Amino acid sequence: EAAVTQSPRNKVTVTGGNVTLSCRQTNSHNYMYWYRQDTGHGLRLIHYSYGAGNLQIGDVPDGYKATRTTQEDFFLLLELASPSQTSLYFCASTGTGGAGEQYFGPGTRLTVL
Amino acid sequence: KTQVEQSPQSLVVRQGENCVLQCNYSVTPDNHLRWFKQDTGKGLVSLTVLVHENDKTSNGRYSATLDKDAKHSTLHITATLLDDTATYICVVGDRGSALGRLHFGAGTQLIVIP
């Protein structure tokens, strides 16, 4: 069974705060993704990666950085958090892409006050 | 511009009833379409994937159809259970490779009542 874990599960910070969201997959997948989910919107792609050291820009990258340190670990960084970044964040991984299934983590709920 | 539209936005049914969820999209090209189930506050779990024109799939009480000409898909849930309460999300992939993008609908919130 494919496994994607995220930490923390919940995070509260203040405007201007520094936040790092962590994602780990133990599926030996090459591709990893960070999404945000907001009410009334479908999931929106922030950043993604094809492998360790690779980083690709998604559709809503402003205010976010990401780093893929190993095949297993993908981090999302908010260096100056703003209230507009209050959201539910999901990490996902896939081995083949395309019709290959994406496996999602349980999500991190971030609140920026 | 939203490229994947789902309807209804929300739906309440009684346990044991059947229901149908709709997905219309404008994504081009449309390589495949996948339906996910998302329990409240949880991650997305794949229910089924449709790839070919006029594909039909079945996964237990879930069945789905795809009409690529009409760019339309339906998800049927038969004999609903309380555990079917969740948000169902339609996702269209524009390529059959990792270089492709996934386009997510906003979801249909299904509530099953006793």
mmCIF file of C-alpha atoms in Angstrom:
data_model
loop_
_atom_site.group_PDB
_atom_site.id
_atom_site.type_symbol
_atom_site.label_atom_id
_atom_site.label_comp_id
_atom_site.label_asym_id
_atom_site.label_seq_id
_atom_site.Cartn_x
_atom_site.Cartn_y
_atom_site.Cartn_z
ATOM 1 C CA GLU A 1 0.000 0.000 0.000
ATOM 2 C CA ALA A 2 1.409 3.343 -1.074
ATOM 3 C CA ALA A 3 2.092 5.651 1.852
ATOM 4 C CA VAL A 4 2.410 9.417 2.027
ATOM 5 C CA THR A 5 2.752 11.138 5.387
ATOM 6 C CA GLN A 6 2.647 14.826 6.229
ATOM 7 C CA SER A 7 3.672 16.838 9.247
ATOM 8 C CA PRO A 8 2.502 18.739 11.073
ATOM 9 C CA ARG A 9 -1.175 17.896 10.679
ATOM 10 C CA ASN A 10 -2.219 21.264 12.041
ATOM 11 C CA LYS A 11 -0.284 24.505 12.259
ATOM 12 C CA VAL A 12 -1.173 27.989 13.438
ATOM 13 C CA THR A 13 1.166 30.892 12.803
ATOM 14 C CA VAL A 14 1.024 34.658 12.617
ATOM 15 C CA THR A 15 1.348 36.945 9.623
ATOM 16 C CA GLY A 16 4.997 37.170 8.660
ATOM 17 C CA GLY A 17 5.816 33.877 10.302
ATOM 18 C CA ASN A 18 8.072 31.198 8.862
ATOM 19 C CA VAL A 19 6.499 27.790 8.227
ATOM 20 C CA THR A 20 7.794 24.516 6.821
ATOM 21 C CA LEU A 21 5.445 21.725 5.834
ATOM 22 C CA SER A 22 6.973 18.274 5.445
ATOM 23 C CA CYS A 23 6.014 15.364 3.247
ATOM 24 C CA ARG A 24 7.515 11.905 3.094
ATOM 25 C CA GLN A 25 6.621 9.051 0.757
ATOM 26 C CA THR A 26 7.893 5.512 1.087
ATOM 27 C CA ASN A 27 6.663 4.349 -2.319
ATOM 28 C CA SER A 28 9.908 4.885 -4.238
ATOM 29 C CA HIS A 29 7.971 7.323 -6.416
ATOM 30 C CA ASN A 30 9.824 9.851 -8.492
ATOM 31 C CA TYR A 31 7.115 12.485 -8.679
ATOM 32 C CA MET A 32 5.867 14.510 -5.740
ATOM 33 C CA TYR A 33 3.403 17.389 -5.602
ATOM 34 C CA TRP A 34 2.172 20.089 -3.232
ATOM 35 C CA TYR A 35 -1.433 21.286 -3.548
ATOM 36 C CA ARG A 36 -3.659 23.637 -1.635
ATOM 37 C CA GLN A 37 -7.385 23.099 -1.217
ATOM 38 C CA ASP A 38 -9.777 25.941 -0.524
ATOM 39 C CA THR A 39 -13.549 25.929 -0.265
ATOM 40 C CA GLY A 40 -15.184 26.316 -3.660
ATOM 41 C CA HIS A 41 -11.997 25.519 -5.544
ATOM 42 C CA GLY A 42 -10.484 22.337 -6.830
ATOM 43 C CA LEU A 43 -7.023 21.417 -5.599
ATOM 44 C CA ARG A 44 -4.461 23.823 -7.003
ATOM 45 C CA LEU A 45 -0.878 22.849 -7.756
ATOM 46 C CA ILE A 46 1.773 24.897 -5.948
ATOM 47 C CA HIS A 47 5.041 23.109 -6.774
ATOM 48 C CA TYR A 48 6.107 19.677 -7.911
ATOM 49 C CA SER A 49 9.248 17.665 -8.412
ATOM 50 C CA TYR A 50 10.510 14.885 -10.633
ATOM 51 C CA GLY A 51 13.187 13.727 -8.239
ATOM 52 C CA ALA A 52 15.747 14.736 -5.645
ATOM 53 C CA GLY A 53 17.067 18.202 -6.385
ATOM 54 C CA ASN A 54 14.427 18.901 -9.053
ATOM 55 C CA LEU A 55 11.765 21.555 -8.622
ATOM 56 C CA GLN A 56 8.997 22.665 -10.959
ATOM 57 C CA ILE A 57 6.657 25.615 -10.581
ATOM 58 C CA GLY A 58 2.959 24.902 -10.392
ATOM 59 C CA ASP A 59 -0.063 27.091 -11.014
ATOM 60 C CA VAL A 60 -0.144 29.074 -7.751
ATOM 61 C CA PRO A 61 3.506 29.360 -6.645
ATOM 62 C CA ASP A 62 3.554 32.935 -5.325
ATOM 63 C CA GLY A 63 4.621 33.099 -1.681
ATOM 64 C CA TYR A 64 5.835 29.499 -1.615
ATOM 65 C CA LYS A 65 9.178 27.818 -1.987
ATOM 66 C CA ALA A 66 9.800 24.099 -2.097
ATOM 67 C CA THR A 67 12.740 21.779 -1.795
ATOM 68 C CA ARG A 68 13.145 18.085 -2.625
ATOM 69 C CA THR A 69 16.041 16.860 -0.537
ATOM 70 C CA THR A 70 15.751 13.130 -1.240
ATOM 71 C CA GLN A 71 13.490 10.888 -3.282
ATOM 72 C CA GLU A 72 11.372 10.465 -0.150
ATOM 73 C CA ASP A 73 11.181 14.011 1.216
ATOM 74 C CA PHE A 74 9.513 17.122 -0.208
ATOM 75 C CA PHE A 75 9.158 20.332 1.787
ATOM 76 C CA LEU A 76 6.966 23.381 1.304
ATOM 77 C CA LEU A 77 8.260 26.649 2.761
ATOM 78 C CA LEU A 78 6.315 29.779 3.583
ATOM 79 C CA GLU A 79 8.918 32.342 4.576
ATOM 80 C CA LEU A 80 6.532 35.271 5.192
ATOM 81 C CA ALA A 81 3.155 33.713 5.815
ATOM 82 C CA SER A 82 0.044 35.726 4.990
ATOM 83 C CA PRO A 83 -3.618 35.141 5.900
ATOM 84 C CA SER A 84 -4.347 34.317 2.241
ATOM 85 C CA GLN A 85 -2.226 31.199 2.714
ATOM 86 C CA THR A 86 -4.639 29.800 5.283
ATOM 87 C CA SER A 87 -5.627 26.556 3.608
ATOM 88 C CA LEU A 88 -5.544 22.775 3.628
ATOM 89 C CA TYR A 89 -2.308 21.548 2.057
ATOM 90 C CA PHE A 90 -1.906 18.160 0.444
ATOM 91 C CA CYS A 91 1.181 16.344 -0.687
ATOM 92 C CA ALA A 92 0.949 13.588 -3.285
ATOM 93 C CA SER A 93 3.267 11.191 -5.054
ATOM 94 C CA THR A 94 3.081 9.087 -8.185
ATOM 95 C CA GLY A 95 5.423 6.635 -9.788
ATOM 96 C CA THR A 96 4.367 6.865 -13.374
ATOM 97 C CA GLY A 97 2.321 10.021 -13.742
ATOM 98 C CA GLY A 98 -0.468 10.361 -16.249
ATOM 99 C CA ALA A 99 -3.132 7.758 -15.571
ATOM 100 C CA GLY A 100 -0.871 6.360 -12.905
ATOM 101 C CA GLU A 101 -2.535 6.904 -9.571
ATOM 102 C CA GLN A 102 -1.528 9.805 -7.372
ATOM 103 C CA TYR A 103 -1.364 8.885 -3.687
ATOM 104 C CA PHE A 104 -2.312 11.678 -1.317
ATOM 105 C CA GLY A 105 -1.178 12.426 2.196
ATOM 106 C CA PRO A 106 -3.691 13.184 4.972
ATOM 107 C CA GLY A 107 -3.250 16.948 4.663
ATOM 108 C CA THR A 108 -1.946 19.792 6.813
ATOM 109 C CA ARG A 109 -4.352 22.478 7.953
ATOM 110 C CA LEU A 110 -2.510 25.797 8.140
ATOM 111 C CA THR A 111 -4.004 28.871 9.761
ATOM 112 C CA VAL A 112 -2.264 32.226 9.428
ATOM 113 C CA LEU A 113 -3.579 34.805 11.875
ATOM 114 C CA LYS B 1 -11.267 29.771 -15.731
ATOM 115 C CA THR B 2 -12.617 26.570 -14.156
ATOM 116 C CA GLN B 3 -12.048 23.688 -16.534
ATOM 117 C CA VAL B 4 -13.764 20.991 -14.474
ATOM 118 C CA GLU B 5 -17.299 21.612 -13.261
ATOM 119 C CA GLN B 6 -19.088 19.244 -10.931
ATOM 120 C CA SER B 7 -22.775 19.065 -10.112
ATOM 121 C CA PRO B 8 -24.581 19.121 -7.903
ATOM 122 C CA GLN B 9 -22.476 21.100 -5.453
ATOM 123 C CA SER B 10 -24.068 19.132 -2.620
ATOM 124 C CA LEU B 11 -26.526 16.297 -2.320
ATOM 125 C CA VAL B 12 -28.430 14.678 0.533
ATOM 126 C CA VAL B 13 -29.773 11.143 0.134
ATOM 127 C CA ARG B 14 -31.230 8.541 2.454
ATOM 128 C CA GLN B 15 -29.259 5.405 3.189
ATOM 129 C CA GLY B 16 -30.044 2.760 0.593
ATOM 130 C CA GLU B 17 -30.887 5.201 -2.175
ATOM 131 C CA ASN B 18 -28.894 5.519 -5.384
ATOM 132 C CA CYS B 19 -27.307 8.752 -6.551
ATOM 133 C CA VAL B 20 -25.552 10.162 -9.609
ATOM 134 C CA LEU B 21 -22.785 12.745 -9.630
ATOM 135 C CA GLN B 22 -21.883 14.703 -12.740
ATOM 136 C CA CYS B 23 -18.618 16.045 -14.110
ATOM 137 C CA ASN B 24 -18.295 18.299 -17.158
ATOM 138 C CA TYR B 25 -14.940 19.521 -18.336
ATOM 139 C CA SER B 26 -13.249 21.566 -21.029
ATOM 140 C CA VAL B 27 -9.706 20.251 -20.528
ATOM 141 C CA THR B 28 -7.914 19.558 -23.798
ATOM 142 C CA PRO B 29 -6.402 17.131 -24.396
ATOM 143 C CA ASP B 30 -8.272 14.838 -22.024
ATOM 144 C CA ASN B 31 -6.078 11.797 -21.531
ATOM 145 C CA HIS B 32 -7.927 10.294 -18.551
ATOM 146 C CA LEU B 33 -10.466 11.077 -15.851
ATOM 147 C CA ARG B 34 -10.336 9.872 -12.271
ATOM 148 C CA TRP B 35 -12.892 10.023 -9.459
ATOM 149 C CA PHE B 36 -11.644 10.469 -5.888
ATOM 150 C CA LYS B 37 -13.410 10.180 -2.539
ATOM 151 C CA GLN B 38 -12.366 12.597 0.186
ATOM 152 C CA ASP B 39 -13.567 12.043 3.733
ATOM 153 C CA THR B 40 -13.833 15.231 5.773
ATOM 154 C CA GLY B 41 -10.366 16.509 6.653
ATOM 155 C CA LYS B 42 -8.657 13.564 4.975
ATOM 156 C CA GLY B 43 -6.698 12.935 1.802
ATOM 157 C CA LEU B 44 -8.094 11.849 -1.560
ATOM 158 C CA VAL B 45 -8.592 8.174 -2.314
ATOM 159 C CA SER B 46 -8.964 6.992 -5.895
ATOM 160 C CA LEU B 47 -12.212 5.209 -6.753
ATOM 161 C CA THR B 48 -11.810 4.599 -10.457
ATOM 162 C CA VAL B 49 -10.054 5.846 -13.583
ATOM 163 C CA LEU B 50 -11.503 6.140 -17.104
ATOM 164 C CA VAL B 51 -9.239 6.390 -20.092
ATOM 165 C CA HIS B 52 -10.970 5.600 -23.351
ATOM 166 C CA GLU B 53 -13.908 7.060 -25.219
ATOM 167 C CA ASN B 54 -17.148 5.623 -23.774
ATOM 168 C CA ASP B 55 -15.287 3.865 -20.963
ATOM 169 C CA LYS B 56 -17.357 2.280 -18.212
ATOM 170 C CA THR B 57 -15.888 1.090 -14.942
ATOM 171 C CA SER B 58 -17.235 -0.606 -11.860
ATOM 172 C CA ASN B 59 -15.787 -0.811 -8.357
ATOM 173 C CA GLY B 60 -18.235 -2.420 -5.976
ATOM 174 C CA ARG B 61 -21.142 -0.032 -5.489
ATOM 175 C CA TYR B 62 -19.370 2.660 -7.511
ATOM 176 C CA SER B 63 -19.665 2.755 -11.275
ATOM 177 C CA ALA B 64 -18.574 5.447 -13.692
ATOM 178 C CA THR B 65 -18.906 6.413 -17.331
ATOM 179 C CA LEU B 66 -16.955 8.695 -19.615
ATOM 180 C CA ASP B 67 -18.102 10.352 -22.839
ATOM 181 C CA LYS B 68 -15.072 12.076 -24.345
ATOM 182 C CA ASP B 69 -17.075 13.575 -27.209
ATOM 183 C CA ALA B 70 -19.311 15.370 -24.723
ATOM 184 C CA LYS B 71 -16.463 15.810 -22.204
ATOM 185 C CA HIS B 72 -18.736 14.431 -19.536
ATOM 186 C CA SER B 73 -18.493 11.783 -16.829
ATOM 187 C CA THR B 74 -20.904 10.375 -14.280
ATOM 188 C CA LEU B 75 -20.306 8.560 -11.005
ATOM 189 C CA HIS B 76 -23.107 6.311 -9.817
ATOM 190 C CA ILE B 77 -23.300 5.158 -6.227
ATOM 191 C CA THR B 78 -25.707 2.298 -5.632
ATOM 192 C CA ALA B 79 -27.422 1.523 -2.312
ATOM 193 C CA THR B 80 -25.674 4.301 -0.428
ATOM 194 C CA LEU B 81 -24.255 3.719 3.047
ATOM 195 C CA LEU B 82 -23.624 6.234 5.830
ATOM 196 C CA ASP B 83 -19.890 5.791 5.164
ATOM 197 C CA ASP B 84 -20.405 7.161 1.659
ATOM 198 C CA THR B 85 -20.750 10.608 3.230
ATOM 199 C CA ALA B 86 -17.789 12.461 1.712
ATOM 200 C CA THR B 87 -16.760 14.845 -1.029
ATOM 201 C CA TYR B 88 -16.340 13.277 -4.456
ATOM 202 C CA ILE B 89 -13.815 14.926 -6.714
ATOM 203 C CA CYS B 90 -13.496 14.615 -10.485
ATOM 204 C CA VAL B 91 -9.977 15.033 -11.885
ATOM 205 C CA VAL B 92 -8.980 15.230 -15.550
ATOM 206 C CA GLY B 93 -5.425 14.507 -16.660
ATOM 207 C CA ASP B 94 -4.305 16.194 -19.848
ATOM 208 C CA ARG B 95 -1.479 13.781 -20.689
ATOM 209 C CA GLY B 96 -0.568 10.177 -20.153
ATOM 210 C CA SER B 97 2.733 10.980 -18.533
ATOM 211 C CA ALA B 98 4.171 12.743 -15.522
ATOM 212 C CA LEU B 99 4.600 15.845 -17.658
ATOM 213 C CA GLY B 100 0.835 16.188 -17.743
ATOM 214 C CA ARG B 101 -1.250 18.281 -15.393
ATOM 215 C CA LEU B 102 -4.227 17.251 -13.326
ATOM 216 C CA HIS B 103 -7.270 19.527 -13.362
ATOM 217 C CA PHE B 104 -9.428 19.214 -10.263
ATOM 218 C CA GLY B 105 -13.116 19.899 -9.855
ATOM 219 C CA ALA B 106 -14.321 21.556 -6.653
ATOM 220 C CA GLY B 107 -16.179 18.396 -5.673
ATOM 221 C CA THR B 108 -19.703 17.266 -4.826
ATOM 222 C CA GLN B 109 -20.445 16.987 -1.131
ATOM 223 C CA LEU B 110 -22.594 13.904 -0.549
ATOM 224 C CA ILE B 111 -24.396 13.478 2.751
ATOM 225 C CA VAL B 112 -26.103 10.163 3.467
ATOM 226 C CA ILE B 113 -28.688 10.277 6.227
ATOM 227 C CA PRO B 114 -30.313 7.331 8.052
#
